[in-house]
mmCIF file of C-alpha atoms in Angstrom:
data_model
loop_
_atom_site.group_PDB
_atom_site.id
_atom_site.type_symbol
_atom_site.label_atom_id
_atom_site.label_comp_id
_atom_site.label_asym_id
_atom_site.label_seq_id
_atom_site.Cartn_x
_atom_site.Cartn_y
_atom_site.Cartn_z
ATOM 1 C CA UNK A 227 132.271 112.289 101.259
ATOM 2 C CA UNK A 228 131.833 108.989 103.038
ATOM 3 C CA UNK A 229 128.611 109.841 104.234
ATOM 4 C CA UNK A 230 127.461 110.890 100.638
ATOM 5 C CA UNK A 231 128.963 107.158 99.359
ATOM 6 C CA UNK A 232 126.777 105.051 102.251
ATOM 7 C CA UNK A 233 123.599 107.050 101.941
ATOM 8 C CA UNK A 234 123.818 106.956 97.672
ATOM 9 C CA UNK A 235 124.524 103.576 97.637
ATOM 10 C CA UNK A 236 121.711 102.693 100.252
ATOM 11 C CA UNK A 237 119.006 104.697 98.220
ATOM 12 C CA UNK A 238 120.171 103.138 94.961
ATOM 13 C CA UNK A 239 119.471 100.251 96.513
ATOM 14 C CA UNK A 240 115.929 100.954 97.475
ATOM 15 C CA UNK A 241 115.472 102.353 94.258
ATOM 16 C CA UNK A 242 116.248 100.023 92.193
ATOM 17 C CA UNK A 243 113.927 97.020 94.692
ATOM 18 C CA UNK A 244 110.851 99.412 94.279
ATOM 19 C CA UNK A 245 111.672 99.567 90.389
ATOM 20 C CA UNK A 246 111.582 95.634 90.604
ATOM 21 C CA UNK A 247 108.197 95.514 93.179
ATOM 22 C CA UNK A 248 106.547 97.818 90.588
ATOM 23 C CA UNK A 249 107.302 95.389 87.248
ATOM 24 C CA UNK A 250 106.364 92.286 89.515
ATOM 25 C CA UNK A 251 103.077 94.066 90.489
ATOM 26 C CA UNK A 252 102.023 95.576 86.899
ATOM 27 C CA UNK A 253 102.954 92.020 85.741
ATOM 28 C CA UNK A 254 101.198 90.049 88.020
ATOM 29 C CA UNK A 255 98.091 91.987 87.118
ATOM 30 C CA UNK A 256 98.139 91.117 83.670
ATOM 31 C CA UNK A 257 97.098 87.821 84.575
ATOM 32 C CA UNK A 258 95.268 88.490 87.595
ATOM 33 C CA UNK A 259 91.334 87.619 87.206
ATOM 34 C CA UNK A 260 89.724 89.854 84.358
ATOM 35 C CA UNK A 261 87.325 91.342 87.430
ATOM 36 C CA UNK A 262 90.038 92.709 89.471
ATOM 37 C CA UNK A 263 92.368 93.536 86.549
ATOM 38 C CA UNK A 264 89.357 95.435 84.807
ATOM 39 C CA UNK A 265 89.101 97.599 88.381
ATOM 40 C CA UNK A 266 92.721 98.776 88.331
ATOM 41 C CA UNK A 267 92.828 99.416 84.222
ATOM 42 C CA UNK A 268 93.562 102.996 83.837
ATOM 43 C CA UNK A 269 94.774 104.001 87.119
ATOM 44 C CA UNK A 270 98.021 106.020 87.256
ATOM 45 C CA UNK A 271 100.550 104.743 89.495
ATOM 46 C CA UNK A 272 99.850 106.120 92.383
ATOM 47 C CA UNK A 273 96.525 105.290 92.269
ATOM 48 C CA UNK A 274 97.320 102.126 91.278
ATOM 49 C CA UNK A 275 99.379 101.103 94.180
ATOM 50 C CA UNK A 276 97.229 102.834 96.622
ATOM 51 C CA UNK A 277 93.623 100.429 95.492
ATOM 52 C CA UNK A 278 96.311 97.150 95.728
ATOM 53 C CA UNK A 279 97.369 98.360 98.970
ATOM 54 C CA UNK A 280 93.695 98.235 100.063
ATOM 55 C CA UNK A 281 92.726 94.917 98.661
ATOM 56 C CA UNK A 282 91.884 92.269 101.206
ATOM 57 C CA UNK A 283 94.536 89.563 101.654
ATOM 58 C CA UNK A 284 92.419 87.109 102.507
ATOM 59 C CA UNK A 285 90.465 87.399 99.076
ATOM 60 C CA UNK A 286 92.846 85.333 97.569
ATOM 61 C CA UNK A 287 96.819 84.617 96.704
ATOM 62 C CA UNK A 288 97.075 87.181 94.131
ATOM 63 C CA UNK A 289 94.825 90.073 96.028
ATOM 64 C CA UNK A 290 97.465 89.150 98.896
ATOM 65 C CA UNK A 291 100.667 89.173 96.363
ATOM 66 C CA UNK A 292 98.937 92.750 95.320
ATOM 67 C CA UNK A 293 98.747 93.882 99.017
ATOM 68 C CA UNK A 294 102.217 93.136 100.084
ATOM 69 C CA UNK A 295 103.856 94.368 96.527
ATOM 70 C CA UNK A 296 101.511 97.703 97.027
ATOM 71 C CA UNK A 297 102.838 98.047 100.950
ATOM 72 C CA UNK A 298 106.910 97.405 99.821
ATOM 73 C CA UNK A 299 106.501 100.083 97.428
ATOM 74 C CA UNK A 300 105.545 102.497 99.469
ATOM 75 C CA UNK A 301 107.857 101.513 102.023
ATOM 76 C CA UNK A 302 110.463 101.887 99.813
ATOM 77 C CA UNK A 303 109.378 104.916 98.059
ATOM 78 C CA UNK A 304 109.558 106.433 101.895
ATOM 79 C CA UNK A 305 113.012 105.093 102.187
ATOM 80 C CA UNK A 306 114.174 107.004 98.963
ATOM 81 C CA UNK A 307 112.338 110.429 99.821
ATOM 82 C CA UNK A 308 114.237 110.116 103.340
ATOM 83 C CA UNK A 309 117.222 109.313 101.897
ATOM 84 C CA UNK A 310 117.333 111.891 99.582
ATOM 85 C CA UNK A 311 116.549 114.586 102.184
ATOM 86 C CA UNK A 312 119.390 113.417 104.137
ATOM 87 C CA UNK A 313 121.526 113.673 101.126
ATOM 88 C CA UNK A 314 120.626 117.379 100.137
ATOM 89 C CA UNK A 315 121.255 117.907 104.113
ATOM 90 C CA UNK A 316 124.682 117.260 103.682
ATOM 91 C CA UNK A 317 125.507 118.906 100.385
ATOM 92 C CA UNK A 318 123.841 121.912 101.525
ATOM 93 C CA UNK A 319 125.896 122.214 104.590
ATOM 94 C CA UNK A 320 129.300 121.524 102.620
ATOM 95 C CA UNK A 321 128.854 123.123 99.391
ATOM 96 C CA UNK A 322 125.209 124.933 98.731
ATOM 97 C CA UNK A 323 126.645 126.421 95.088
ATOM 98 C CA UNK A 324 126.184 122.631 93.624
ATOM 99 C CA UNK A 325 122.571 122.505 94.217
ATOM 100 C CA UNK A 326 122.337 125.974 92.780
ATOM 101 C CA UNK A 327 123.425 125.237 89.350
ATOM 102 C CA UNK A 328 120.523 124.504 86.414
ATOM 103 C CA UNK A 329 119.661 120.557 86.334
ATOM 104 C CA UNK A 330 122.297 119.762 89.588
ATOM 105 C CA UNK A 331 119.745 117.428 91.911
ATOM 106 C CA UNK A 332 120.876 115.659 95.595
ATOM 107 C CA UNK A 333 122.170 112.879 93.406
ATOM 108 C CA UNK A 334 124.204 114.434 90.333
ATOM 109 C CA UNK A 335 125.796 116.437 93.240
ATOM 110 C CA UNK A 336 126.686 113.444 95.749
ATOM 111 C CA UNK A 337 128.028 111.420 92.837
ATOM 112 C CA UNK A 338 130.374 114.410 91.733
ATOM 113 C CA UNK A 339 131.576 115.599 95.423
ATOM 114 C CA UNK A 340 132.054 111.529 96.127
ATOM 115 C CA UNK A 341 134.077 111.304 92.792
ATOM 116 C CA UNK A 342 136.521 114.813 93.664
ATOM 117 C CA UNK A 343 136.313 113.809 97.370
ATOM 118 C CA UNK A 344 138.183 110.097 96.413
ATOM 119 C CA UNK A 345 140.449 112.128 94.162
ATOM 120 C CA UNK A 346 141.459 115.010 95.956
ATOM 121 C CA UNK A 347 145.187 114.556 95.654
ATOM 122 C CA UNK A 348 145.031 114.756 91.393
ATOM 123 C CA UNK A 349 142.546 117.576 91.126
ATOM 124 C CA UNK A 350 144.822 120.514 89.814
ATOM 125 C CA UNK A 351 142.349 122.803 88.030
ATOM 126 C CA UNK A 352 139.021 121.991 85.668
ATOM 127 C CA UNK A 353 140.636 120.129 83.022
ATOM 128 C CA UNK A 354 142.122 117.595 85.860
ATOM 129 C CA UNK A 355 138.495 117.124 86.555
ATOM 130 C CA UNK A 356 137.034 117.051 83.469
ATOM 131 C CA UNK A 357 139.310 114.227 82.649
ATOM 132 C CA UNK A 358 138.674 112.512 85.972
ATOM 133 C CA UNK A 359 134.814 112.630 84.978
ATOM 134 C CA UNK A 360 135.712 111.378 81.654
ATOM 135 C CA UNK A 361 134.616 114.370 79.448
ATOM 136 C CA UNK A 362 137.864 115.430 78.134
ATOM 137 C CA UNK A 363 138.256 115.479 74.840
ATOM 138 C CA UNK A 364 139.866 113.057 72.586
ATOM 139 C CA UNK A 365 141.699 113.642 69.135
ATOM 140 C CA UNK A 366 140.070 111.735 66.212
ATOM 141 C CA UNK A 367 141.536 114.030 63.425
ATOM 142 C CA UNK A 368 142.296 112.735 60.445
ATOM 143 C CA UNK A 369 143.696 114.683 57.453
ATOM 144 C CA UNK A 370 141.607 117.466 56.734
ATOM 145 C CA UNK A 371 139.107 116.248 59.572
ATOM 146 C CA UNK A 372 139.116 117.873 62.583
ATOM 147 C CA UNK A 373 137.001 115.940 65.454
ATOM 148 C CA UNK A 374 137.107 114.960 68.834
ATOM 149 C CA UNK A 375 135.203 112.058 69.599
ATOM 150 C CA UNK A 376 133.811 111.108 73.291
ATOM 151 C CA UNK A 377 135.861 110.007 76.223
ATOM 152 C CA UNK A 378 135.273 106.547 77.577
ATOM 153 C CA UNK A 379 137.401 106.721 80.475
ATOM 154 C CA UNK A 380 137.265 108.011 83.547
ATOM 155 C CA UNK A 381 134.776 108.148 86.603
ATOM 156 C CA UNK A 382 131.985 106.214 84.546
ATOM 157 C CA UNK A 383 129.677 107.698 87.251
ATOM 158 C CA UNK A 384 130.321 111.033 87.246
ATOM 159 C CA UNK A 385 130.091 111.177 83.360
ATOM 160 C CA UNK A 386 126.497 109.896 83.918
ATOM 161 C CA UNK A 387 125.501 112.537 86.624
ATOM 162 C CA UNK A 388 127.397 115.094 83.867
ATOM 163 C CA UNK A 389 125.326 113.339 81.158
ATOM 164 C CA UNK A 390 121.577 113.743 83.141
ATOM 165 C CA UNK A 391 122.171 117.185 84.117
ATOM 166 C CA UNK A 392 122.929 118.300 80.168
ATOM 167 C CA UNK A 393 119.778 116.306 79.233
ATOM 168 C CA UNK A 394 117.904 118.493 81.948
ATOM 169 C CA UNK A 395 119.466 121.700 80.433
ATOM 170 C CA UNK A 396 118.425 120.557 76.782
ATOM 171 C CA UNK A 397 114.951 120.424 78.263
ATOM 172 C CA UNK A 398 114.581 123.330 80.298
ATOM 173 C CA UNK A 399 117.434 126.385 79.536
ATOM 174 C CA UNK A 400 117.256 128.469 76.683
ATOM 175 C CA UNK A 401 120.675 129.117 76.618
ATOM 176 C CA UNK A 402 121.631 125.349 76.132
ATOM 177 C CA UNK A 403 119.121 124.506 73.666
ATOM 178 C CA UNK A 404 120.502 127.663 71.534
ATOM 179 C CA UNK A 405 123.909 126.401 71.929
ATOM 180 C CA UNK A 406 122.531 122.720 70.945
ATOM 181 C CA UNK A 407 120.867 124.468 67.484
ATOM 182 C CA UNK A 408 124.102 126.792 66.671
ATOM 183 C CA UNK A 409 126.651 123.891 66.428
ATOM 184 C CA UNK A 410 124.272 121.208 64.833
ATOM 185 C CA UNK A 411 123.630 124.035 61.978
ATOM 186 C CA UNK A 412 127.747 124.535 62.136
ATOM 187 C CA UNK A 413 127.723 120.305 61.292
ATOM 188 C CA UNK A 414 128.413 118.726 64.653
ATOM 189 C CA UNK A 415 125.862 115.999 65.794
ATOM 190 C CA UNK A 416 123.590 116.030 68.557
ATOM 191 C CA UNK A 417 126.387 113.416 70.239
ATOM 192 C CA UNK A 418 129.410 115.907 69.796
ATOM 193 C CA UNK A 419 127.460 118.447 70.993
ATOM 194 C CA UNK A 420 126.575 117.048 74.364
ATOM 195 C CA UNK A 421 130.006 115.971 74.860
ATOM 196 C CA UNK A 422 130.742 119.879 74.166
ATOM 197 C CA UNK A 423 127.601 120.929 76.818
ATOM 198 C CA UNK A 424 129.503 118.133 79.391
ATOM 199 C CA UNK A 425 132.825 119.556 79.464
ATOM 200 C CA UNK A 426 131.146 123.196 80.375
ATOM 201 C CA UNK A 427 128.983 121.347 82.966
ATOM 202 C CA UNK A 428 132.112 120.003 84.330
ATOM 203 C CA UNK A 429 133.734 123.531 84.485
ATOM 204 C CA UNK A 430 130.525 124.697 86.255
ATOM 205 C CA UNK A 431 131.008 121.844 88.977
ATOM 206 C CA UNK A 432 134.275 122.241 89.282
ATOM 207 C CA UNK A 433 134.277 126.048 90.221
ATOM 208 C CA UNK A 434 131.562 125.562 92.740
ATOM 209 C CA UNK A 435 133.761 122.458 94.664
ATOM 210 C CA UNK A 436 136.713 124.604 94.733
ATOM 211 C CA UNK A 437 134.701 127.225 96.073
ATOM 212 C CA UNK A 438 134.611 125.076 99.440
ATOM 213 C CA UNK A 439 137.318 123.357 99.045
ATOM 214 C CA UNK A 440 137.250 119.650 100.449
ATOM 215 C CA UNK A 441 138.951 118.883 103.380
ATOM 216 C CA UNK A 442 142.720 116.996 102.947
ATOM 217 C CA UNK A 443 143.333 113.676 104.871
ATOM 218 C CA UNK A 444 146.004 114.386 107.220
ATOM 219 C CA UNK A 445 149.313 112.460 106.093
ATOM 220 C CA UNK A 446 150.378 109.750 107.661
ATOM 221 C CA UNK A 447 152.984 110.012 110.488
ATOM 222 C CA UNK A 448 156.034 108.831 109.797
#
């Protein structure tokens, strides 16, 4: 779990810095000389970065800046790819069942495994895992209205990972799309349906984690 945590921190940093470099490159293009700007207009991101990396740094300060940013983007992309492969390898070695679930990628699996590892002593059943991830239902019923609201507690990174999994399933999985249509026809809002789906996904994730129990740290000697 500690390996996953460290690698995820470094990967997130690489992704943030790559996004920042991309934004800087595109902002610089807006104010670049017209001839240079027009020659790069309309290119896809990969083609744009390749073209900027090939610019002659000696031509002007703008050419040099664009070239440096493009090389930085390439380096950070390579770092993120390498770290993703390493994270995937660790998960495959410990709990490959997680990556077999629809919508669960290496990043989401790493976050959920880390959350479970940090709280192994609290995970008694799937309900406790759902509470840990902030997807256990919270009552907000009044009178004849029976409703539950989103839970804003728990591990927010784990909650966000479940949210991304649900969005992926709503896009690619027919079962989840059919559930959304059925429950919205019954009067539920999309937010409420997503909350329900996050709870179901938490159940699947807990089963996958339980199928390969996390090692329990040794108790300190008395």
